[in-house]
Amino acid sequence: MRINPCACPGRYQRRSRRGSATMATFQKYFTVNCLSDGAPWTAPAPRPTYACDWLIYAPNDAFIVKAYNVCYWANEESDHYPVVATYVIK
């Protein structure tokens, strides 16, 4: 069965920190960028102490991640820094 590519960006809050039950559930169905490498911290701005803003996708082989960055220059727009990624759809 073919699954159409799906990307789900989101601000998933504290419940989605690495190692949480929420993140374990996401990982059953989605690829979560940066978990293996250690995600860049995104909250709270201006001095982040944890990551909870993710770009997730499925199926695993649907995308090639070309870039994944946190915009630390955007420190007044929100209490979280935005995450920006560039993907190639296979």
PDB file of C-alpha atoms in Angstrom:
ATOM      1  CA  MET A   1       0.000   0.000   0.000  1.00  0.00           C
ATOM      2  CA  ARG A   2       1.382   3.411  -0.956  1.00  0.00           C
ATOM      3  CA  ILE A   3       1.154   6.202   1.598  1.00  0.00           C
ATOM      4  CA  ASN A   4       1.038   9.753   0.264  1.00  0.00           C
ATOM      5  CA  PRO A   5       3.724  12.080   1.661  1.00  0.00           C
ATOM      6  CA  CYS A   6       2.581  14.090   4.672  1.00  0.00           C
ATOM      7  CA  ALA A   7       4.416  16.835   6.581  1.00  0.00           C
ATOM      8  CA  CYS A   8       3.156  18.126   9.938  1.00  0.00           C
ATOM      9  CA  PRO A   9       4.960  21.171  11.264  1.00  0.00           C
ATOM     10  CA  GLY A  10       3.984  22.183  14.733  1.00  0.00           C
ATOM     11  CA  ARG A  11       4.583  23.762  18.049  1.00  0.00           C
ATOM     12  CA  TYR A  12       4.038  20.686  20.155  1.00  0.00           C
ATOM     13  CA  GLN A  13       4.810  22.246  23.562  1.00  0.00           C
ATOM     14  CA  ARG A  14       6.503  20.651  26.555  1.00  0.00           C
ATOM     15  CA  ARG A  15       4.741  17.311  26.148  1.00  0.00           C
ATOM     16  CA  SER A  16       6.752  16.638  23.003  1.00  0.00           C
ATOM     17  CA  ARG A  17      10.259  16.808  24.423  1.00  0.00           C
ATOM     18  CA  ARG A  18      12.698  14.103  23.395  1.00  0.00           C
ATOM     19  CA  GLY A  19      12.000  10.935  25.376  1.00  0.00           C
ATOM     20  CA  SER A  20       8.380  11.874  26.171  1.00  0.00           C
ATOM     21  CA  ALA A  21       5.371   9.597  25.638  1.00  0.00           C
ATOM     22  CA  THR A  22       4.072  12.072  23.038  1.00  0.00           C
ATOM     23  CA  MET A  23       7.305  11.879  21.055  1.00  0.00           C
ATOM     24  CA  ALA A  24       7.298   8.077  21.253  1.00  0.00           C
ATOM     25  CA  THR A  25       3.795   8.083  19.734  1.00  0.00           C
ATOM     26  CA  PHE A  26       4.863  10.480  16.959  1.00  0.00           C
ATOM     27  CA  GLN A  27       7.793   8.217  16.156  1.00  0.00           C
ATOM     28  CA  LYS A  28       5.492   5.239  15.598  1.00  0.00           C
ATOM     29  CA  TYR A  29       3.993   6.998  12.573  1.00  0.00           C
ATOM     30  CA  PHE A  30       6.345   9.849  11.578  1.00  0.00           C
ATOM     31  CA  THR A  31       9.974  10.699  11.091  1.00  0.00           C
ATOM     32  CA  VAL A  32      10.941  13.455  13.524  1.00  0.00           C
ATOM     33  CA  ASN A  33      13.846  15.593  12.321  1.00  0.00           C
ATOM     34  CA  CYS A  34      16.924  15.996  14.493  1.00  0.00           C
ATOM     35  CA  LEU A  35      16.087  13.496  17.225  1.00  0.00           C
ATOM     36  CA  SER A  36      19.101  11.336  16.457  1.00  0.00           C
ATOM     37  CA  ASP A  37      21.479  14.298  16.231  1.00  0.00           C
ATOM     38  CA  GLY A  38      20.032  16.277  19.104  1.00  0.00           C
ATOM     39  CA  ALA A  39      17.477  18.874  18.134  1.00  0.00           C
ATOM     40  CA  PRO A  40      18.377  22.547  18.412  1.00  0.00           C
ATOM     41  CA  TRP A  41      16.603  24.187  21.325  1.00  0.00           C
ATOM     42  CA  THR A  42      13.639  26.355  20.395  1.00  0.00           C
ATOM     43  CA  ALA A  43      11.964  27.480  23.632  1.00  0.00           C
ATOM     44  CA  PRO A  44      11.598  29.634  25.570  1.00  0.00           C
ATOM     45  CA  ALA A  45      12.970  32.629  23.713  1.00  0.00           C
ATOM     46  CA  PRO A  46      15.259  34.498  24.164  1.00  0.00           C
ATOM     47  CA  ARG A  47      17.207  31.842  26.134  1.00  0.00           C
ATOM     48  CA  PRO A  48      15.992  28.415  24.958  1.00  0.00           C
ATOM     49  CA  THR A  49      16.492  25.413  27.227  1.00  0.00           C
ATOM     50  CA  TYR A  50      14.622  22.676  25.338  1.00  0.00           C
ATOM     51  CA  ALA A  51      13.236  21.701  21.921  1.00  0.00           C
ATOM     52  CA  CYS A  52       9.484  21.297  21.348  1.00  0.00           C
ATOM     53  CA  ASP A  53       8.983  22.702  17.845  1.00  0.00           C
ATOM     54  CA  TRP A  54       9.208  19.985  15.254  1.00  0.00           C
ATOM     55  CA  LEU A  55       8.813  19.318  11.561  1.00  0.00           C
ATOM     56  CA  ILE A  56       7.640  15.735  11.233  1.00  0.00           C
ATOM     57  CA  TYR A  57       6.795  13.696   8.142  1.00  0.00           C
ATOM     58  CA  ALA A  58       5.729  10.319   6.805  1.00  0.00           C
ATOM     59  CA  PRO A  59       6.512   7.963   5.248  1.00  0.00           C
ATOM     60  CA  ASN A  60      10.185   7.861   6.156  1.00  0.00           C
ATOM     61  CA  ASP A  61      11.363   7.509   2.561  1.00  0.00           C
ATOM     62  CA  ALA A  62       9.106  10.256   1.109  1.00  0.00           C
ATOM     63  CA  PHE A  63      11.479  13.179   1.718  1.00  0.00           C
ATOM     64  CA  ILE A  64      15.141  14.076   1.674  1.00  0.00           C
ATOM     65  CA  VAL A  65      15.990  16.704   4.279  1.00  0.00           C
ATOM     66  CA  LYS A  66      18.321  19.286   2.737  1.00  0.00           C
ATOM     67  CA  ALA A  67      18.402  21.794   5.625  1.00  0.00           C
ATOM     68  CA  TYR A  68      16.942  22.159   9.116  1.00  0.00           C
ATOM     69  CA  ASN A  69      17.493  25.390  11.033  1.00  0.00           C
ATOM     70  CA  VAL A  70      16.221  27.416  13.959  1.00  0.00           C
ATOM     71  CA  CYS A  71      15.835  31.164  13.292  1.00  0.00           C
ATOM     72  CA  TYR A  72      17.500  32.557  16.405  1.00  0.00           C
ATOM     73  CA  TRP A  73      17.312  36.070  14.954  1.00  0.00           C
ATOM     74  CA  ALA A  74      13.508  36.003  15.471  1.00  0.00           C
ATOM     75  CA  ASN A  75      13.648  36.548  19.220  1.00  0.00           C
ATOM     76  CA  GLU A  76      10.811  39.070  19.648  1.00  0.00           C
ATOM     77  CA  GLU A  77       8.001  37.557  17.591  1.00  0.00           C
ATOM     78  CA  SER A  78       7.163  34.684  19.942  1.00  0.00           C
ATOM     79  CA  ASP A  79       8.292  32.823  23.028  1.00  0.00           C
ATOM     80  CA  HIS A  80       9.479  30.060  20.665  1.00  0.00           C
ATOM     81  CA  TYR A  81      11.990  30.321  17.847  1.00  0.00           C
ATOM     82  CA  PRO A  82      10.722  29.258  14.402  1.00  0.00           C
ATOM     83  CA  VAL A  83      12.070  26.143  12.725  1.00  0.00           C
ATOM     84  CA  VAL A  84      12.657  26.207   8.968  1.00  0.00           C
ATOM     85  CA  ALA A  85      13.478  23.227   6.791  1.00  0.00           C
ATOM     86  CA  THR A  86      14.075  22.502   3.135  1.00  0.00           C
ATOM     87  CA  TYR A  87      12.853  19.139   1.815  1.00  0.00           C
ATOM     88  CA  VAL A  88      12.971  17.369  -1.507  1.00  0.00           C
ATOM     89  CA  ILE A  89       9.938  15.190  -2.160  1.00  0.00           C
ATOM     90  CA  LYS A  90      11.012  11.855  -3.650  1.00  0.00           C
TER      91      LYS A  90
END
